[in-house]
N, CA, C and O atoms as a MOPAC input file, in Angstrom:
PM7 MOZYME 1SCF
protein

 N    -10.22800 1   -58.75600 1    84.25300 1
 C    -10.10300 1   -60.00900 1    84.76100 1
 C     -8.83200 1   -59.06500 1    85.62900 1
 O     -8.01000 1   -58.16800 1    85.44200 1
 N     -9.42500 1   -60.12000 1    86.82700 1
 C     -8.26700 1   -59.23900 1    88.24600 1
 C     -6.63100 1   -60.00400 1    88.11300 1
 O     -6.50200 1   -61.19900 1    87.84400 1
 N     -6.00000 1   -59.49700 1    88.24400 1
 C     -4.51800 1   -59.68700 1    88.54700 1
 C     -4.41800 1   -60.64500 1    90.16800 1
 O     -4.80100 1   -60.31100 1    91.29000 1
 N     -3.96800 1   -61.49500 1    89.84900 1
 C     -4.03600 1   -62.22700 1    91.17300 1
 C     -2.52000 1   -61.39400 1    91.53400 1
 O     -1.75400 1   -61.24000 1    90.58300 1
 N     -2.17400 1   -60.95800 1    92.66600 1
 C     -0.62400 1   -61.08100 1    92.84500 1
 C      0.18000 1   -61.96300 1    93.38600 1
 O      1.32900 1   -62.17300 1    92.99800 1
 N     -0.61200 1   -62.76400 1    94.70000 1
 C      1.10300 1   -63.73000 1    94.74800 1
 C      0.44100 1   -64.84700 1    93.61800 1
 O     -0.72500 1   -65.22700 1    93.72100 1
 N      1.01700 1   -65.14100 1    92.93400 1
 C      1.04300 1   -66.44100 1    92.21500 1
 C      2.35400 1   -66.91900 1    92.21700 1
 O      3.21500 1   -66.22500 1    92.75700 1
 N      2.60500 1   -67.81300 1    91.78800 1
 C      4.02300 1   -68.90700 1    91.62900 1
 C      4.62900 1   -68.44700 1    90.40700 1
 O      3.95000 1   -67.58000 1    89.85700 1
 N      5.77400 1   -68.77500 1    89.76100 1
 C      6.12200 1   -68.67900 1    88.72000 1
 C      5.49900 1   -69.67700 1    87.79800 1
 O      5.21900 1   -69.36100 1    86.64100 1
 N      5.20100 1   -71.26400 1    88.43400 1
 C      4.60800 1   -72.21900 1    87.70800 1
 C      2.84700 1   -71.56600 1    87.29100 1
 O      2.17400 1   -71.76600 1    86.28000 1
 N      2.58700 1   -70.89300 1    88.32100 1
 C      0.85400 1   -70.63600 1    88.42900 1
 C      1.02800 1   -69.34400 1    86.51800 1
 O      0.49600 1   -69.41000 1    85.41000 1
 N      1.74500 1   -68.67500 1    86.97600 1
 C      1.52600 1   -67.98200 1    85.77400 1
 C      1.64200 1   -68.50100 1    84.31200 1
 O      0.85400 1   -68.09600 1    83.45700 1
 N      2.76600 1   -69.52700 1    83.98000 1
 C      3.25400 1   -69.85500 1    83.22400 1
 C      2.23200 1   -70.74000 1    82.62600 1
 O      2.10200 1   -70.81800 1    81.40400 1
 N      1.34900 1   -71.54900 1    83.63300 1
 C     -0.39400 1   -72.36300 1    82.67500 1
 C     -1.13500 1   -70.87800 1    82.60000 1
 O     -1.91100 1   -70.60500 1    81.68500 1
 N     -0.89300 1   -70.19700 1    83.38600 1
 C     -2.17400 1   -68.67200 1    82.83700 1
 C     -1.57800 1   -68.53300 1    81.57600 1
 O     -2.29100 1   -68.55500 1    80.57200 1
 N     -0.45800 1   -68.40300 1    81.50300 1
 C     -0.15200 1   -67.93500 1    80.05600 1
 C     -0.22900 1   -68.62100 1    78.74600 1
 O     -0.28700 1   -68.32200 1    77.55300 1
 N     -0.19700 1   -69.95000 1    79.69600 1
 C     -0.26200 1   -70.83800 1    77.96400 1
 C     -1.63100 1   -70.99100 1    77.86500 1
 O     -2.10500 1   -71.46900 1    76.83400 1
 N     -2.30000 1   -70.67400 1    78.73900 1
 C     -3.97600 1   -71.35800 1    79.02000 1
 C     -4.65100 1   -70.23500 1    77.78000 1
 O     -5.51700 1   -70.61000 1    76.98900 1
 N     -4.11100 1   -68.90300 1    77.78800 1
 C     -4.18800 1   -67.83700 1    77.63200 1
 C     -4.30100 1   -68.13100 1    75.73900 1
 O     -5.19900 1   -68.26700 1    74.90800 1
 N     -2.57500 1   -68.11200 1    75.76700 1
 C     -1.89800 1   -68.22500 1    74.55400 1
 C     -3.07500 1   -69.36700 1    73.61500 1
 O     -3.29300 1   -69.06200 1    72.44300 1
 N     -3.66200 1   -70.43200 1    74.10300 1
 C     -4.10900 1   -71.74700 1    73.79100 1
 C     -6.04900 1   -71.14600 1    73.62600 1
 O     -7.04500 1   -71.86800 1    73.56100 1
 N     -5.99400 1   -70.09800 1    73.61100 1
 C     -7.43200 1   -69.84700 1    73.02700 1
 C     -6.89800 1   -68.13900 1    72.09100 1
 O     -7.64500 1   -67.17700 1    72.26800 1
 N     -6.28700 1   -68.04800 1    71.64900 1
 C     -5.45700 1   -66.85100 1    70.75100 1
 C     -5.49400 1   -67.95400 1    69.11300 1
 O     -5.07300 1   -69.04600 1    68.72800 1
 N     -6.45900 1   -66.53000 1    68.48600 1
 C     -5.32900 1   -67.13900 1    67.05200 1
 C     -4.11500 1   -67.11100 1    66.64800 1
 O     -3.32900 1   -66.36500 1    67.23300 1
 N     -3.69600 1   -67.87400 1    65.60900 1
 C     -1.86900 1   -68.25300 1    65.23300 1
 C     -1.23400 1   -66.56800 1    65.54800 1
 O     -0.09000 1   -66.49600 1    65.99500 1
 N     -1.69000 1   -65.80900 1    65.40200 1
 C     -1.58500 1   -64.59600 1    65.22500 1
 C     -1.24100 1   -63.89100 1    66.00600 1
 O     -0.17200 1   -63.34600 1    65.73000 1
 N     -1.91900 1   -63.47500 1    67.43100 1
 C     -2.35400 1   -62.94100 1    68.35800 1
 C     -1.08400 1   -64.08000 1    69.62400 1
 O     -0.50800 1   -63.74900 1    70.66100 1
 N     -1.10500 1   -65.19000 1    68.98700 1
 C      0.29900 1   -66.26400 1    69.72000 1
 C      1.87100 1   -66.20200 1    69.56200 1
 O      2.77600 1   -66.45800 1    70.35700 1
 N      1.86800 1   -65.63300 1    67.83000 1
 C      3.08600 1   -65.34100 1    67.47200 1
 C      3.28900 1   -64.09900 1    68.18000 1
 O      4.50700 1   -63.92800 1    68.24100 1
 N      2.61500 1   -63.05600 1    68.80000 1
 C      3.09200 1   -61.99900 1    68.90400 1
 C      3.35600 1   -61.83800 1    70.53800 1
 O      4.24700 1   -61.29500 1    71.19100 1
 N      2.39900 1   -62.42000 1    70.81100 1
 C      2.81800 1   -63.29900 1    72.26200 1
 C      4.24400 1   -63.82300 1    72.49400 1
 O      5.13000 1   -63.35900 1    73.21100 1
 N      4.23800 1   -65.02800 1    71.61900 1
 C      5.41400 1   -65.01200 1    71.76900 1
 C      6.86600 1   -64.16300 1    70.86200 1
 O      7.83100 1   -64.76100 1    70.38600 1
 N      6.70200 1   -63.10800 1    70.84000 1
 C      7.67700 1   -62.33800 1    69.86600 1
 C      7.78000 1   -61.44200 1    71.03000 1
 O      8.94000 1   -61.04800 1    71.15000 1
 N      6.88200 1   -60.91700 1    72.04900 1
 C      6.56200 1   -60.46500 1    73.23700 1
 C      7.44100 1   -60.53600 1    74.21200 1
 O      8.03900 1   -59.70800 1    74.89800 1
 N      7.39700 1   -61.95900 1    74.12500 1
 C      8.50200 1   -62.62600 1    74.99800 1
 C      9.73100 1   -62.60400 1    75.25900 1
 O     10.31700 1   -62.52500 1    76.33900 1
 N     10.24500 1   -62.70500 1    73.80700 1
 C     11.16100 1   -62.87200 1    73.26100 1
 C     11.96000 1   -61.68700 1    73.53000 1
 O     13.13600 1   -61.83400 1    73.86500 1
 N     11.37500 1   -60.36000 1    73.40300 1
 C     11.37800 1   -58.93700 1    73.74200 1
 C     11.75600 1   -58.96800 1    74.99100 1
 O     12.91100 1   -58.55700 1    75.11000 1
 N     10.93900 1   -59.49600 1    76.62500 1
 C     10.85600 1   -59.13700 1    77.78300 1
 C     12.14600 1   -60.10300 1    78.07700 1
 O     12.81300 1   -59.84400 1    79.07800 1
 N     12.50300 1   -61.14300 1    77.29200 1
 C     13.71300 1   -61.86600 1    77.55900 1
 C     14.96600 1   -61.01700 1    77.69900 1
 O     15.56400 1   -60.71000 1    78.73000 1
 N     15.21100 1   -60.73100 1    76.53300 1
 C     15.98400 1   -60.28100 1    76.34400 1
 C     16.18200 1   -58.19300 1    76.30700 1
 O     16.90700 1   -57.34300 1    75.78900 1
 N     15.19000 1   -58.27300 1    77.07600 1
 C     15.68200 1   -56.25700 1    77.47400 1
 C     14.59600 1   -56.95900 1    79.07500 1
 O     13.39900 1   -57.05800 1    79.34200 1
 N     16.01000 1   -57.31500 1    79.81300 1
 C     15.05200 1   -57.32900 1    81.23300 1
 C     15.42100 1   -55.53100 1    81.94100 1
 O     16.11200 1   -54.57500 1    81.58700 1
 N     14.47000 1   -55.85800 1    83.11900 1
 C     14.41300 1   -54.92500 1    84.09300 1
 C     15.30000 1   -54.25500 1    84.99900 1
 O     15.85300 1   -55.01200 1    85.79700 1
 N     15.49000 1   -53.44200 1    85.06000 1
 C     16.55900 1   -53.04400 1    85.86700 1
 C     17.06400 1   -53.70300 1    87.18000 1
 O     16.07000 1   -54.11100 1    87.78100 1
 N     18.03600 1   -53.93500 1    87.77300 1
 C     18.33400 1   -54.89600 1    88.58800 1
 C     17.93400 1   -54.40800 1    89.83600 1
 O     17.62300 1   -55.18800 1    90.73600 1
 N     17.90700 1   -52.98600 1    90.00600 1
 C     17.12900 1   -52.30000 1    90.93900 1
 C     15.79000 1   -52.62400 1    91.58100 1
 O     15.52700 1   -52.64700 1    92.78300 1
 N     14.63700 1   -52.97800 1    90.08300 1
 C     13.49900 1   -52.83700 1    90.44900 1
 C     12.97300 1   -54.38900 1    90.87200 1
 O     13.14000 1   -55.29700 1    90.05700 1
 N     12.34700 1   -54.65300 1    92.14300 1
 C     11.78200 1   -55.65700 1    92.57400 1
 C     10.62400 1   -56.25300 1    91.85300 1
 O     10.74500 1   -55.92200 1    90.67400 1
 N      9.95900 1   -56.70600 1    91.95700 1
 C      8.84700 1   -57.75500 1    91.93100 1
 C      7.68500 1   -56.54000 1    92.80200 1
 O      6.67000 1   -55.92800 1    92.47100 1
 N      8.29200 1   -56.61800 1    93.70100 1
 C      7.21400 1   -55.92000 1    95.21900 1
 C      7.31200 1   -54.12400 1    94.47400 1
 O      6.71400 1   -53.22900 1    95.07200 1
 N      7.77700 1   -53.93300 1    93.71300 1
 C      7.84100 1   -53.04300 1    93.47900 1
 C      7.02900 1   -52.52800 1    92.17100 1
 O      6.58700 1   -51.39600 1    91.98000 1
 N      6.95300 1   -53.63000 1    91.34800 1
 C      6.36600 1   -53.37800 1    89.70800 1
 C      5.29700 1   -53.45300 1    90.17400 1
 O      4.47600 1   -52.65500 1    89.72200 1
 N      4.66100 1   -54.77400 1    91.66100 1
 C      3.17100 1   -55.02300 1    91.31500 1
 C      2.53400 1   -53.19800 1    92.64100 1
 O      1.34200 1   -52.88900 1    92.64600 1
 N      3.36000 1   -52.54300 1    93.33000 1
 C      2.97400 1   -51.10200 1    94.01800 1
 C      3.58300 1   -50.42600 1    93.15800 1
 O      4.06400 1   -49.42500 1    93.68900 1
 N      3.88400 1   -50.51600 1    91.62500 1
 C      3.67200 1   -49.60100 1    90.24300 1
 C      2.75700 1   -49.67600 1    89.92300 1
 O      2.15700 1   -48.64700 1    89.61100 1
 N      1.93700 1   -51.34300 1    89.78900 1
 C      0.94100 1   -51.31000 1    88.34300 1
 C      0.04500 1   -51.18200 1    89.43000 1
 O     -0.75700 1   -52.01400 1    89.00700 1
 N     -0.49500 1   -50.77500 1    90.57400 1
 C     -1.51400 1   -50.30300 1    91.73000 1
 C     -1.39200 1   -49.34200 1    91.33300 1
 O     -2.30300 1   -49.06900 1    90.55200 1
 N     -0.28700 1   -48.16200 1    91.51700 1
 C     -1.40400 1   -46.98400 1    91.94300 1
 C     -1.05800 1   -46.45600 1    90.16600 1
 O     -0.87700 1   -45.24000 1    90.23100 1
 N     -0.92700 1   -46.87500 1    88.83800 1
 C     -1.27200 1   -46.57000 1    87.83600 1
 C     -2.68600 1   -46.86400 1    87.44300 1
 O     -3.29900 1   -46.27600 1    86.55100 1
 N     -3.21400 1   -47.97700 1    88.30800 1
 C     -4.49800 1   -49.00900 1    87.69100 1
 C     -5.34600 1   -47.72300 1    88.51100 1
 O     -6.14000 1   -47.12000 1    87.78900 1
 N     -5.25800 1   -47.31100 1    89.77400 1
 C     -5.76900 1   -46.28000 1    90.75500 1
 C     -6.42600 1   -44.78500 1    89.60600 1
 O     -7.52600 1   -44.35000 1    89.26600 1
 N     -4.89200 1   -44.42600 1    89.34100 1
 C     -4.86000 1   -43.49400 1    88.72800 1
 C     -5.56100 1   -43.45000 1    87.39600 1
 O     -6.13500 1   -42.39600 1    87.12100 1
 N     -5.60300 1   -44.56500 1    86.42000 1
 C     -6.26700 1   -45.13300 1    85.43800 1
 C     -7.94500 1   -44.81600 1    85.91400 1
 O     -8.64400 1   -44.24900 1    85.07400 1
 N     -8.48700 1   -45.13800 1    87.07800 1
 C    -10.19900 1   -45.54700 1    87.18300 1
 C    -10.46600 1   -44.01800 1    87.58400 1
 O    -11.50500 1   -43.42700 1    87.29000 1
 N     -9.35500 1   -43.42900 1    88.32300 1
 C    -10.05600 1   -41.70200 1    88.85500 1
 C     -9.84900 1   -40.97700 1    87.38500 1
 O    -10.35600 1   -39.85900 1    87.29100 1
 N     -9.60000 1   -41.16400 1    86.96700 1
 C     -9.79900 1   -40.17400 1    85.38400 1
 C    -10.71300 1   -40.28400 1    84.85500 1
 O    -11.33000 1   -41.27600 1    84.46800 1
 N    -10.91600 1   -39.06000 1    84.77600 1
 C    -12.48900 1   -38.66600 1    83.29900 1
 C    -12.29700 1   -38.92500 1    82.43000 1
 O    -11.26800 1   -38.55600 1    81.86300 1
 N    -13.62500 1   -40.06900 1    81.60600 1
 C    -13.04700 1   -40.35500 1    80.64100 1
 C    -12.99200 1   -39.22700 1    79.42700 1
 O    -12.23900 1   -39.32300 1    78.45800 1
 N    -13.96800 1   -38.09000 1    79.66300 1
 C    -13.71500 1   -37.22800 1    78.66600 1
 C    -11.86600 1   -36.77000 1    78.42100 1
 O    -11.32000 1   -36.33000 1    77.40900 1
 N    -11.37000 1   -37.04200 1    79.57000 1
 C     -9.88300 1   -36.85200 1    79.43700 1
 C     -8.99900 1   -38.09600 1    78.70700 1
 O     -7.91100 1   -37.96600 1    78.14600 1
 N     -9.75600 1   -39.30200 1    78.86900 1
 C     -9.05300 1   -40.14300 1    77.99900 1
 C     -9.40500 1   -40.28800 1    77.27600 1
 O     -9.06800 1   -41.35300 1    76.75800 1
 N    -10.51700 1   -39.32300 1    76.41700 1
 C    -10.92400 1   -39.92300 1    75.47000 1
 C     -9.70000 1   -39.13200 1    74.61700 1
 O     -9.11400 1   -39.74600 1    73.72500 1
 N     -9.41500 1   -38.01300 1    74.87400 1
 C     -8.55000 1   -36.45000 1    74.71400 1
 C     -7.14300 1   -37.30500 1    74.27400 1
 O     -6.83100 1   -37.44400 1    73.09100 1
 N     -6.37300 1   -37.83400 1    75.35100 1
 C     -5.66400 1   -38.43900 1    75.47200 1
 C     -5.56000 1   -39.83600 1    73.90200 1
 O     -4.65700 1   -40.02300 1    73.08600 1
 N     -6.70600 1   -40.42400 1    74.04900 1
 C     -6.60300 1   -41.18000 1    72.54300 1
 C     -6.16400 1   -41.08700 1    71.69700 1
 O     -6.37300 1   -41.90300 1    70.80000 1
 N     -7.87600 1   -39.26400 1    71.06700 1
 C     -7.52800 1   -39.15900 1    70.39400 1
 C     -6.11100 1   -38.55900 1    69.67300 1
 O     -5.82600 1   -38.61400 1    68.47700 1
 N     -5.17400 1   -37.86400 1    70.97300 1
 C     -4.17800 1   -37.15100 1    70.60300 1
 C     -3.07900 1   -38.22400 1    70.14800 1
 O     -2.51300 1   -37.97600 1    69.08300 1
 N     -2.80800 1   -39.08700 1    70.65500 1
 C     -2.33300 1   -40.28700 1    70.24900 1
 C     -2.81500 1   -41.53000 1    68.59300 1
 O     -2.24600 1   -42.15100 1    67.69500 1
 N     -4.10400 1   -41.26200 1    69.07300 1
 C     -4.54500 1   -40.93300 1    67.14900 1
 C     -3.69700 1   -40.18800 1    65.94100 1
 O     -3.09700 1   -40.29500 1    64.87100 1
 N     -4.02800 1   -39.57700 1    66.71700 1
 C     -3.31800 1   -37.84600 1    66.21300 1
 C     -1.97800 1   -38.32500 1    65.57600 1
 O     -1.83600 1   -37.81400 1    64.46500 1
 N     -0.87200 1   -39.20900 1    65.95900 1
 C      0.09000 1   -39.39300 1    66.14900 1
 C      0.77000 1   -40.03900 1    65.66500 1
 O      1.91600 1   -39.81700 1    65.27400 1
 N     -0.23500 1   -41.52300 1    65.59000 1
 C      0.03100 1   -42.25600 1    64.60100 1
 C     -0.25000 1   -42.13300 1    63.18600 1
 O      0.50000 1   -42.75900 1    62.43700 1
 N     -1.40000 1   -41.29000 1    62.55300 1
 C     -1.93600 1   -40.77300 1    61.77300 1
 C     -0.72900 1   -40.09800 1    61.33700 1
 O     -0.28400 1   -40.49700 1    60.26100 1
 N      0.02400 1   -38.99400 1    62.03000 1
 C      0.83900 1   -37.93600 1    61.54600 1
 C      1.69400 1   -38.86700 1    61.22100 1
 O      2.09200 1   -38.47000 1    60.12500 1
 N      2.53200 1   -40.36300 1    61.56800 1
 C      3.74200 1   -40.91800 1    61.21600 1
 C      4.59900 1   -40.19700 1    62.26900 1
 O      5.70000 1   -39.69700 1    62.03900 1
 N      3.81600 1   -40.20400 1    63.71900 1
 C      5.12700 1   -39.92800 1    64.62300 1
 C      5.82800 1   -40.57300 1    65.16000 1
 O      6.89200 1   -40.27900 1    65.70600 1
 N      4.89900 1   -42.31100 1    64.99400 1
 C      5.26200 1   -42.90400 1    65.85300 1
 C      5.19100 1   -44.33700 1    65.33900 1
 O      4.18100 1   -44.76400 1    64.78100 1
 N      6.43900 1   -45.17200 1    65.56500 1
 C      7.18600 1   -46.17400 1    65.35000 1
 C      6.48000 1   -47.83000 1    65.20300 1
 O      6.21800 1   -48.06700 1    66.38200 1
 N      6.12700 1   -48.83700 1    64.55000 1
 C      5.74800 1   -49.47100 1    64.87500 1
 C      6.49700 1   -50.68500 1    65.71500 1
 O      7.71600 1   -50.81300 1    65.59500 1
 N      5.79900 1   -51.49900 1    66.49700 1
 C      5.85800 1   -52.87700 1    67.45500 1
 C      6.13900 1   -54.23400 1    66.57700 1
 O      7.04900 1   -55.02800 1    66.82000 1
 N      5.56100 1   -54.30500 1    65.92900 1
 C      5.36800 1   -55.29900 1    64.92100 1
 C      5.36300 1   -55.03500 1    63.62700 1
 O      4.78300 1   -54.03000 1    63.21600 1
 N      6.10200 1   -56.02100 1    62.65900 1
 C      5.31800 1   -56.05500 1    60.99100 1
 C      4.85300 1   -56.72900 1    61.06400 1
 O      4.84900 1   -57.62600 1    61.90700 1
 N      4.02100 1   -56.47700 1    59.81100 1
 C      2.45700 1   -57.65800 1    59.26000 1
 C      2.39600 1   -58.52400 1    59.89400 1
 O      1.37700 1   -58.93300 1    60.45100 1
 N      4.01700 1   -59.22200 1    59.96900 1
 C      3.50300 1   -61.25700 1    60.62200 1
 C      3.92600 1   -61.11500 1    62.25900 1
 O      4.21600 1   -62.12200 1    62.90500 1
 N      3.93000 1   -59.91100 1    62.79700 1
 C      3.36900 1   -60.17300 1    63.97300 1
 C      4.50200 1   -59.97400 1    64.80200 1
 O      4.38400 1   -59.85000 1    66.02100 1
 N      6.12800 1   -59.91700 1    63.92700 1
 C      7.81200 1   -59.94500 1    64.56800 1
 C      7.77300 1   -58.92900 1    65.33900 1
 O      6.86800 1   -58.11200 1    65.16600 1
 N      8.72100 1   -58.73400 1    66.35300 1
 C      8.53500 1   -57.52200 1    67.15300 1
 C      9.95300 1   -56.96000 1    66.12300 1
 O     10.72900 1   -57.62900 1    65.43900 1
 N      9.88600 1   -55.54700 1    66.34800 1
 C     10.54700 1   -54.90000 1    65.18500 1
 C     11.85900 1   -54.48400 1    66.13800 1
 O     11.08300 1   -54.22000 1    67.05600 1
 N     12.76700 1   -54.28400 1    66.54500 1
 C     13.76800 1   -53.45100 1    66.71500 1
 C     14.38600 1   -52.05500 1    66.47900 1
 O     15.42900 1   -51.92600 1    65.83800 1
 N     13.57200 1   -50.79700 1    67.12700 1
 C     14.40300 1   -49.73600 1    66.57300 1
 C     15.58100 1   -49.31100 1    67.36200 1
 O     15.70700 1   -49.48000 1    68.57500 1
 N     16.69300 1   -48.57100 1    66.33200 1
 C     17.47000 1   -48.49400 1    66.40500 1
 C     17.65500 1   -47.15500 1    67.52400 1
 O     18.77900 1   -46.77700 1    67.85200 1

């Protein structure tokens, strides 16, 4: 899905609502919990929307240019850390955001 950079807030709200309307309830609850997380953890004041868009474009370019074998190795490393219990869950079994100290 291609991201439109120049959207109004109303356009984005409608797009989010359209996406949520097609999701199973459990996923909609996760979307809601994540929105609450974003609301309570605002971006640093020095980071502008334009800077975020630029940073996202850089990440997308780097991701597209990364060899599939390197990505597979990264996925394997992350899965190993999960298997070893070295990571904490973001959501509980009900889809609620977990605040870790």
